[in-house]
Every structure is written in structure tokens, then in C-alpha cells.
Amino acid sequence: MSAMWFPIKLFFGTGTLGVLLLAVIVFAATQNKSTQNLEVIPLMTYKSAIEYFLTNRPSSLAVKKAAMLKEDHLQGYLVSQVFLDENNEIVCQPNGSPYGRKAIVQRFDEELADAFRGKDMIVIT
């Protein structure tokens, strides 16, 4: 069994160059030309977002953090959830694709909406 991993704090915003670059890296690594086959989540809660990271965390010891990136979408938001190493680089599977998921989220609960307020990305450590 892998070591336990808990979200301790959130880093918000794009005020620093490092976080802005991370957003660009997450966006580029999770690009998908088609959103037709993506899961549609009517309501994503803060709790369900954190639970996704806890229950789907890869066994790789490189994973130290997680990130969520949201983009506007016709049905709500296109949300990418990925895992990061200690250098804020996306942890990938052996085939090169990032661990994580991309989904269409129609709306967020109040807690998750507050976390995203004025930001397109959240880093969870």
C-alpha cells in the first residue's frame, strides 16, 4: 500500500510566474481535441474533487501534489485533474499520458466555486 496523501493547503491564483507556467503546462498536457466522449458531471463538489485525488492517486512515489484546471465550455466547464511531482511537473503513465482525468462539469458547489473564484487553476498539496 502506498503512503497516505492528504490535501493540506491550496495555492490559488496566477500571481507568480511559476504558477502561471504550471497552468500552461497542465493545459497543454491535458489537451484533447474532442470533448465528445468525456464524462459529464452535473455538480462537482469540493469533497468529490478531493476524493477523486485520494482514490485515484497513482502508486508512483513521484506524486506530491495535484492540480485542477478549469476552462469555459458550452455545457459549463472543462475540468482537468492531474497529479504533480515535487517540481510541479505532471506525473505521466508509462505511455506518456498524464495520470488524471478530464471531464465536463456543469456547475460547482459553493465551496469549490469559492476555491476557483477569480482563478482558473488550483494546486492541492
CSV table of N, CA and C in Angstrom, one decimal:
chain,number,residue,atom,x,y,z
A,1,MET,N,0.8,-1.2,0.0
A,1,MET,CA,0.0,0.0,0.0
A,1,MET,C,0.9,1.2,0.0
A,2,SER,N,0.5,2.2,-0.8
A,2,SER,CA,1.3,3.5,-0.8
A,2,SER,C,1.1,4.3,0.4
A,3,ALA,N,2.0,5.3,0.6
A,3,ALA,CA,1.8,6.2,1.7
A,3,ALA,C,0.6,7.0,1.6
A,4,MET,N,0.0,7.4,2.7
A,4,MET,CA,-1.2,8.3,2.7
A,4,MET,C,-0.9,9.6,2.1
A,5,TRP,N,-1.8,10.2,1.4
A,5,TRP,CA,-1.6,11.6,0.8
A,5,TRP,C,-2.8,12.4,1.1
A,6,PHE,N,-2.7,13.5,1.7
A,6,PHE,CA,-3.8,14.3,2.1
A,6,PHE,C,-3.6,15.8,1.6
A,7,PRO,N,-4.7,16.4,1.2
A,7,PRO,CA,-4.6,17.8,0.8
A,7,PRO,C,-4.5,18.6,2.0
A,8,ILE,N,-3.4,19.3,2.1
A,8,ILE,CA,-3.1,20.1,3.3
A,8,ILE,C,-3.5,21.6,3.1
A,9,LYS,N,-3.1,22.1,2.0
A,9,LYS,CA,-3.5,23.5,1.7
A,9,LYS,C,-3.6,23.7,0.2
A,10,LEU,N,-4.2,24.8,-0.2
A,10,LEU,CA,-4.4,25.2,-1.6
A,10,LEU,C,-3.6,26.4,-1.9
A,11,PHE,N,-3.1,26.4,-3.1
A,11,PHE,CA,-2.4,27.6,-3.6
A,11,PHE,C,-3.3,28.1,-4.7
A,12,PHE,N,-3.7,29.4,-4.6
A,12,PHE,CA,-4.6,29.9,-5.5
A,12,PHE,C,-4.0,31.0,-6.4
A,13,GLY,N,-4.6,31.2,-7.6
A,13,GLY,CA,-4.2,32.3,-8.4
A,13,GLY,C,-3.1,32.1,-9.4
A,14,THR,N,-2.8,33.1,-10.1
A,14,THR,CA,-1.8,33.1,-11.1
A,14,THR,C,-0.8,34.3,-10.9
A,15,GLY,N,-0.6,34.7,-9.6
A,15,GLY,CA,0.2,35.8,-9.3
A,15,GLY,C,1.6,35.7,-9.6
A,16,THR,N,2.1,34.4,-9.5
A,16,THR,CA,3.5,34.2,-9.7
A,16,THR,C,3.8,33.5,-11.0
A,17,LEU,N,4.9,33.7,-11.6
A,17,LEU,CA,5.3,33.2,-12.9
A,17,LEU,C,5.2,31.6,-12.8
A,18,GLY,N,5.7,31.0,-11.7
A,18,GLY,CA,5.7,29.6,-11.6
A,18,GLY,C,4.3,29.0,-11.7
A,19,VAL,N,3.4,29.6,-11.0
A,19,VAL,CA,2.0,29.1,-11.1
A,19,VAL,C,1.4,29.3,-12.4
A,20,LEU,N,1.7,30.4,-13.1
A,20,LEU,CA,1.2,30.6,-14.4
A,20,LEU,C,1.8,29.6,-15.4
A,21,LEU,N,3.1,29.3,-15.3
A,21,LEU,CA,3.7,28.3,-16.1
A,21,LEU,C,3.1,27.0,-15.9
A,22,LEU,N,2.8,26.7,-14.6
A,22,LEU,CA,2.2,25.4,-14.3
A,22,LEU,C,0.8,25.3,-15.0
A,23,ALA,N,0.0,26.3,-15.0
A,23,ALA,CA,-1.3,26.3,-15.7
A,23,ALA,C,-1.1,26.0,-17.1
A,24,VAL,N,-0.1,26.6,-17.8
A,24,VAL,CA,0.1,26.4,-19.2
A,24,VAL,C,0.5,25.0,-19.4
A,25,ILE,N,1.4,24.4,-18.5
A,25,ILE,CA,1.8,23.0,-18.7
A,25,ILE,C,0.6,22.1,-18.5
A,26,VAL,N,-0.2,22.3,-17.5
A,26,VAL,CA,-1.4,21.4,-17.3
A,26,VAL,C,-2.3,21.5,-18.5
A,27,PHE,N,-2.5,22.7,-19.0
A,27,PHE,CA,-3.4,22.9,-20.1
A,27,PHE,C,-2.9,22.2,-21.3
A,28,ALA,N,-1.6,22.3,-21.6
A,28,ALA,CA,-1.0,21.7,-22.8
A,28,ALA,C,-1.0,20.1,-22.7
A,29,ALA,N,-0.7,19.7,-21.5
A,29,ALA,CA,-0.6,18.2,-21.3
A,29,ALA,C,-2.0,17.5,-21.3
A,30,THR,N,-3.0,18.3,-21.0
A,30,THR,CA,-4.4,17.6,-21.0
A,30,THR,C,-5.2,18.0,-22.2
A,31,GLN,N,-4.7,18.6,-23.2
A,31,GLN,CA,-5.5,19.0,-24.4
A,31,GLN,C,-6.0,17.8,-25.0
A,32,ASN,N,-7.3,17.9,-25.4
A,32,ASN,CA,-8.0,16.8,-26.1
A,32,ASN,C,-8.8,17.6,-27.2
A,33,LYS,N,-8.6,17.2,-28.4
A,33,LYS,CA,-9.3,17.9,-29.5
A,33,LYS,C,-10.8,17.7,-29.4
A,34,SER,N,-11.3,16.6,-28.9
A,34,SER,CA,-12.7,16.3,-28.8
A,34,SER,C,-13.1,16.2,-27.4
A,35,THR,N,-14.3,16.8,-27.1
A,35,THR,CA,-14.8,16.6,-25.7
A,35,THR,C,-16.1,15.7,-25.8
A,36,GLN,N,-16.3,15.0,-26.9
A,36,GLN,CA,-17.5,14.2,-27.1
A,36,GLN,C,-17.6,13.0,-26.1
A,37,ASN,N,-16.5,12.4,-25.8
A,37,ASN,CA,-16.5,11.2,-25.0
A,37,ASN,C,-16.2,11.4,-23.6
A,38,LEU,N,-16.2,12.7,-23.1
A,38,LEU,CA,-15.9,13.0,-21.8
A,38,LEU,C,-17.1,12.8,-20.9
A,39,GLU,N,-16.8,12.4,-19.6
A,39,GLU,CA,-17.8,12.3,-18.6
A,39,GLU,C,-18.4,13.6,-18.4
A,40,VAL,N,-19.7,13.7,-18.2
A,40,VAL,CA,-20.4,15.0,-17.8
A,40,VAL,C,-20.8,14.8,-16.4
A,41,ILE,N,-20.3,15.8,-15.6
A,41,ILE,CA,-20.6,15.8,-14.1
A,41,ILE,C,-21.6,16.9,-13.9
A,42,PRO,N,-22.8,16.7,-13.5
A,42,PRO,CA,-23.8,17.8,-13.3
A,42,PRO,C,-23.3,18.7,-12.2
A,43,LEU,N,-22.8,18.2,-11.1
A,43,LEU,CA,-22.4,19.0,-10.0
A,43,LEU,C,-21.1,18.4,-9.4
A,44,MET,N,-20.0,19.2,-9.5
A,44,MET,CA,-18.8,18.7,-8.8
A,44,MET,C,-18.6,19.5,-7.5
A,45,THR,N,-18.5,18.7,-6.4
A,45,THR,CA,-18.3,19.3,-5.1
A,45,THR,C,-16.9,19.3,-4.8
A,46,TYR,N,-16.5,20.2,-3.8
A,46,TYR,CA,-15.2,20.2,-3.3
A,46,TYR,C,-14.8,18.9,-2.8
A,47,LYS,N,-15.7,18.3,-2.0
A,47,LYS,CA,-15.4,17.0,-1.4
A,47,LYS,C,-15.2,15.9,-2.5
A,48,SER,N,-16.0,15.9,-3.6
A,48,SER,CA,-15.8,14.9,-4.6
A,48,SER,C,-14.5,15.1,-5.4
A,49,ALA,N,-14.1,16.4,-5.6
A,49,ALA,CA,-12.9,16.7,-6.3
A,49,ALA,C,-11.7,16.1,-5.5
A,50,ILE,N,-11.7,16.4,-4.2
A,50,ILE,CA,-10.6,15.9,-3.3
A,50,ILE,C,-10.6,14.3,-3.2
A,51,GLU,N,-11.8,13.8,-3.1
A,51,GLU,CA,-11.9,12.3,-3.1
A,51,GLU,C,-11.4,11.7,-4.4
A,52,TYR,N,-11.6,12.3,-5.5
A,52,TYR,CA,-11.0,11.8,-6.8
A,52,TYR,C,-9.5,11.7,-6.6
A,53,PHE,N,-8.9,12.7,-6.1
A,53,PHE,CA,-7.4,12.7,-6.0
A,53,PHE,C,-7.0,11.6,-5.0
A,54,LEU,N,-7.7,11.4,-3.9
A,54,LEU,CA,-7.3,10.4,-2.9
A,54,LEU,C,-7.5,9.0,-3.4
A,55,THR,N,-8.6,8.8,-4.1
A,55,THR,CA,-8.9,7.4,-4.5
A,55,THR,C,-8.3,7.0,-5.9
A,56,ASN,N,-7.8,8.0,-6.6
A,56,ASN,CA,-7.2,7.7,-7.9
A,56,ASN,C,-5.7,8.0,-8.0
A,57,ARG,N,-5.2,8.3,-6.8
A,57,ARG,CA,-3.7,8.6,-6.8
A,57,ARG,C,-2.9,7.5,-7.3
A,58,PRO,N,-2.1,7.7,-8.3
A,58,PRO,CA,-1.2,6.6,-8.8
A,58,PRO,C,-0.2,6.2,-7.7
A,59,SER,N,0.2,5.0,-7.8
A,59,SER,CA,1.2,4.4,-6.8
A,59,SER,C,2.6,5.0,-6.9
A,60,SER,N,2.8,5.8,-8.0
A,60,SER,CA,4.1,6.4,-8.2
A,60,SER,C,4.5,7.3,-7.0
A,61,LEU,N,5.7,7.0,-6.5
A,61,LEU,CA,6.2,7.8,-5.3
A,61,LEU,C,6.5,9.3,-5.8
A,62,ALA,N,6.5,9.5,-7.1
A,62,ALA,CA,6.8,10.9,-7.6
A,62,ALA,C,5.6,11.8,-7.3
A,63,VAL,N,4.4,11.3,-7.1
A,63,VAL,CA,3.3,12.2,-6.9
A,63,VAL,C,3.4,12.9,-5.5
A,64,LYS,N,3.4,14.2,-5.5
A,64,LYS,CA,3.4,15.0,-4.3
A,64,LYS,C,2.3,16.0,-4.2
A,65,LYS,N,1.6,16.3,-5.3
A,65,LYS,CA,0.6,17.4,-5.3
A,65,LYS,C,-0.4,17.0,-6.4
A,66,ALA,N,-1.5,17.8,-6.5
A,66,ALA,CA,-2.5,17.6,-7.5
A,66,ALA,C,-2.9,19.0,-8.0
A,67,ALA,N,-3.4,19.1,-9.2
A,67,ALA,CA,-3.9,20.3,-9.8
A,67,ALA,C,-5.2,20.1,-10.5
A,68,MET,N,-6.0,21.2,-10.4
A,68,MET,CA,-7.3,21.3,-11.2
A,68,MET,C,-7.2,22.5,-12.0
A,69,LEU,N,-7.6,22.4,-13.3
A,69,LEU,CA,-7.6,23.5,-14.2
A,69,LEU,C,-9.0,23.5,-14.8
A,70,LYS,N,-9.6,24.7,-14.8
A,70,LYS,CA,-10.9,24.8,-15.5
A,70,LYS,C,-10.9,25.8,-16.6
A,71,GLU,N,-11.7,25.4,-17.7
A,71,GLU,CA,-11.8,26.2,-18.9
A,71,GLU,C,-13.3,26.3,-19.1
A,72,ASP,N,-13.7,27.5,-19.7
A,72,ASP,CA,-15.1,27.6,-20.0
A,72,ASP,C,-15.5,26.6,-21.1
A,73,HIS,N,-16.7,26.1,-21.1
A,73,HIS,CA,-17.2,25.1,-22.0
A,73,HIS,C,-18.7,25.4,-22.2
A,74,LEU,N,-19.2,25.1,-23.4
A,74,LEU,CA,-20.6,25.4,-23.7
A,74,LEU,C,-21.6,24.8,-22.6
A,75,GLN,N,-21.2,23.6,-22.0
A,75,GLN,CA,-22.0,23.0,-21.0
A,75,GLN,C,-21.7,23.4,-19.6
A,76,GLY,N,-20.7,24.2,-19.4
A,76,GLY,CA,-20.2,24.6,-18.1
A,76,GLY,C,-18.7,24.9,-18.1
A,77,TYR,N,-18.0,23.9,-17.7
A,77,TYR,CA,-16.5,24.0,-17.6
A,77,TYR,C,-15.9,22.7,-18.0
A,78,LEU,N,-14.8,22.8,-18.7
A,78,LEU,CA,-13.9,21.6,-19.0
A,78,LEU,C,-12.9,21.6,-17.9
A,79,VAL,N,-12.9,20.5,-17.1
A,79,VAL,CA,-12.0,20.5,-15.9
A,79,VAL,C,-11.0,19.3,-16.1
A,80,SER,N,-9.8,19.7,-15.8
A,80,SER,CA,-8.7,18.7,-15.9
A,80,SER,C,-8.2,18.5,-14.4
A,81,GLN,N,-8.0,17.3,-14.0
A,81,GLN,CA,-7.5,16.9,-12.7
A,81,GLN,C,-6.2,16.1,-13.0
A,82,VAL,N,-5.1,16.6,-12.5
A,82,VAL,CA,-3.8,15.9,-12.8
A,82,VAL,C,-3.0,15.8,-11.5
A,83,PHE,N,-2.0,14.9,-11.5
A,83,PHE,CA,-1.1,14.7,-10.4
A,83,PHE,C,0.3,15.3,-10.8
A,84,LEU,N,0.9,15.9,-9.7
A,84,LEU,CA,2.2,16.6,-10.0
A,84,LEU,C,3.3,16.1,-9.1
A,85,ASP,N,4.5,16.2,-9.5
A,85,ASP,CA,5.7,15.8,-8.7
A,85,ASP,C,6.1,17.0,-7.9
A,86,GLU,N,7.2,16.9,-7.1
A,86,GLU,CA,7.7,18.0,-6.3
A,86,GLU,C,8.1,19.2,-7.0
A,87,ASN,N,8.4,19.1,-8.3
A,87,ASN,CA,8.8,20.2,-9.2
A,87,ASN,C,7.6,20.8,-10.0
A,88,ASN,N,6.4,20.4,-9.6
A,88,ASN,CA,5.2,20.9,-10.3
A,88,ASN,C,5.1,20.4,-11.7
A,89,GLU,N,5.8,19.2,-12.0
A,89,GLU,CA,5.7,18.6,-13.3
A,89,GLU,C,4.6,17.5,-13.3
A,90,ILE,N,3.9,17.4,-14.3
A,90,ILE,CA,2.8,16.4,-14.4
A,90,ILE,C,3.4,15.0,-14.4
A,91,VAL,N,2.8,14.2,-13.5
A,91,VAL,CA,3.3,12.8,-13.5
A,91,VAL,C,2.5,12.0,-14.5
A,92,CYS,N,3.3,11.3,-15.4
A,92,CYS,CA,2.7,10.6,-16.5
A,92,CYS,C,2.8,9.1,-16.4
A,93,GLN,N,1.9,8.4,-17.1
A,93,GLN,CA,1.9,7.0,-17.2
A,93,GLN,C,3.0,6.5,-18.1
A,94,PRO,N,3.4,5.2,-18.1
A,94,PRO,CA,4.5,4.8,-19.0
A,94,PRO,C,4.2,5.1,-20.4
A,95,ASN,N,3.0,5.2,-20.9
A,95,ASN,CA,2.7,5.6,-22.3
A,95,ASN,C,2.8,7.1,-22.6
A,96,GLY,N,3.1,7.9,-21.5
A,96,GLY,CA,3.3,9.3,-21.7
A,96,GLY,C,2.1,10.2,-21.4
A,97,SER,N,0.9,9.5,-21.2
A,97,SER,CA,-0.3,10.3,-21.0
A,97,SER,C,-0.4,10.6,-19.4
A,98,PRO,N,-0.9,11.8,-19.1
A,98,PRO,CA,-0.9,12.2,-17.7
A,98,PRO,C,-1.8,11.3,-16.9
A,99,TYR,N,-1.5,11.0,-15.6
A,99,TYR,CA,-2.4,10.4,-14.7
A,99,TYR,C,-3.5,11.5,-14.4
A,100,GLY,N,-4.7,11.1,-14.3
A,100,GLY,CA,-5.8,12.1,-14.0
A,100,GLY,C,-7.0,11.9,-14.9
A,101,ARG,N,-7.8,12.9,-15.0
A,101,ARG,CA,-9.0,12.9,-15.8
A,101,ARG,C,-9.3,14.3,-16.3
A,102,LYS,N,-10.2,14.2,-17.4
A,102,LYS,CA,-10.7,15.5,-17.9
A,102,LYS,C,-12.2,15.2,-18.0
A,103,ALA,N,-13.0,16.1,-17.5
A,103,ALA,CA,-14.5,16.0,-17.6
A,103,ALA,C,-15.2,17.3,-17.8
A,104,ILE,N,-16.4,17.2,-18.3
A,104,ILE,CA,-17.2,18.4,-18.4
A,104,ILE,C,-18.0,18.6,-17.1
A,105,VAL,N,-17.9,19.7,-16.5
A,105,VAL,CA,-18.6,19.9,-15.2
A,105,VAL,C,-19.6,21.0,-15.5
A,106,GLN,N,-20.8,20.7,-15.2
A,106,GLN,CA,-21.9,21.7,-15.4
A,106,GLN,C,-21.9,22.8,-14.4
A,107,ARG,N,-21.6,22.5,-13.1
A,107,ARG,CA,-21.5,23.5,-12.1
A,107,ARG,C,-20.7,23.0,-10.9
A,108,PHE,N,-20.3,23.9,-10.1
A,108,PHE,CA,-19.5,23.6,-8.9
A,108,PHE,C,-20.4,23.9,-7.7
A,109,ASP,N,-20.1,23.2,-6.6
A,109,ASP,CA,-20.8,23.6,-5.3
A,109,ASP,C,-20.1,24.9,-4.8
A,110,GLU,N,-20.7,25.4,-3.8
A,110,GLU,CA,-20.3,26.7,-3.3
A,110,GLU,C,-18.8,26.7,-2.9
A,111,GLU,N,-18.4,25.6,-2.2
A,111,GLU,CA,-17.0,25.5,-1.7
A,111,GLU,C,-16.0,25.5,-2.8
A,112,LEU,N,-16.3,24.7,-3.8
A,112,LEU,CA,-15.4,24.6,-4.9
A,112,LEU,C,-15.4,25.8,-5.8
A,113,ALA,N,-16.6,26.4,-5.9
A,113,ALA,CA,-16.7,27.7,-6.7
A,113,ALA,C,-15.8,28.8,-6.0
A,114,ASP,N,-15.9,28.8,-4.6
A,114,ASP,CA,-15.1,29.8,-3.9
A,114,ASP,C,-13.6,29.5,-4.1
A,115,ALA,N,-13.2,28.2,-4.1
A,115,ALA,CA,-11.8,27.9,-4.3
A,115,ALA,C,-11.3,28.4,-5.7
A,116,PHE,N,-12.2,28.4,-6.7
A,116,PHE,CA,-11.8,28.8,-8.0
A,116,PHE,C,-12.1,30.3,-8.3
A,117,ARG,N,-12.7,31.0,-7.3
A,117,ARG,CA,-13.1,32.4,-7.5
A,117,ARG,C,-11.9,33.2,-8.1
A,118,GLY,N,-12.1,33.7,-9.3
A,118,GLY,CA,-11.1,34.6,-9.9
A,118,GLY,C,-9.8,33.8,-10.4
A,119,LYS,N,-9.9,32.5,-10.4
A,119,LYS,CA,-8.7,31.7,-10.8
A,119,LYS,C,-9.2,30.6,-11.8
A,120,ASP,N,-8.3,30.1,-12.6
A,120,ASP,CA,-8.6,29.0,-13.5
A,120,ASP,C,-7.9,27.7,-13.0
A,121,MET,N,-7.0,27.8,-11.9
A,121,MET,CA,-6.3,26.7,-11.5
A,121,MET,C,-6.2,26.7,-10.0
A,122,ILE,N,-6.2,25.4,-9.4
A,122,ILE,CA,-5.9,25.2,-8.0
A,122,ILE,C,-4.9,24.1,-7.9
A,123,VAL,N,-3.9,24.4,-7.1
A,123,VAL,CA,-2.9,23.3,-6.8
A,123,VAL,C,-3.1,22.8,-5.3
A,124,ILE,N,-3.2,21.5,-5.2
A,124,ILE,CA,-3.5,20.9,-3.9
A,124,ILE,C,-2.3,20.2,-3.4
A,125,THR,N,-1.8,20.5,-2.2
A,125,THR,CA,-0.7,19.8,-1.7
A,125,THR,C,-1.0,19.0,-0.4
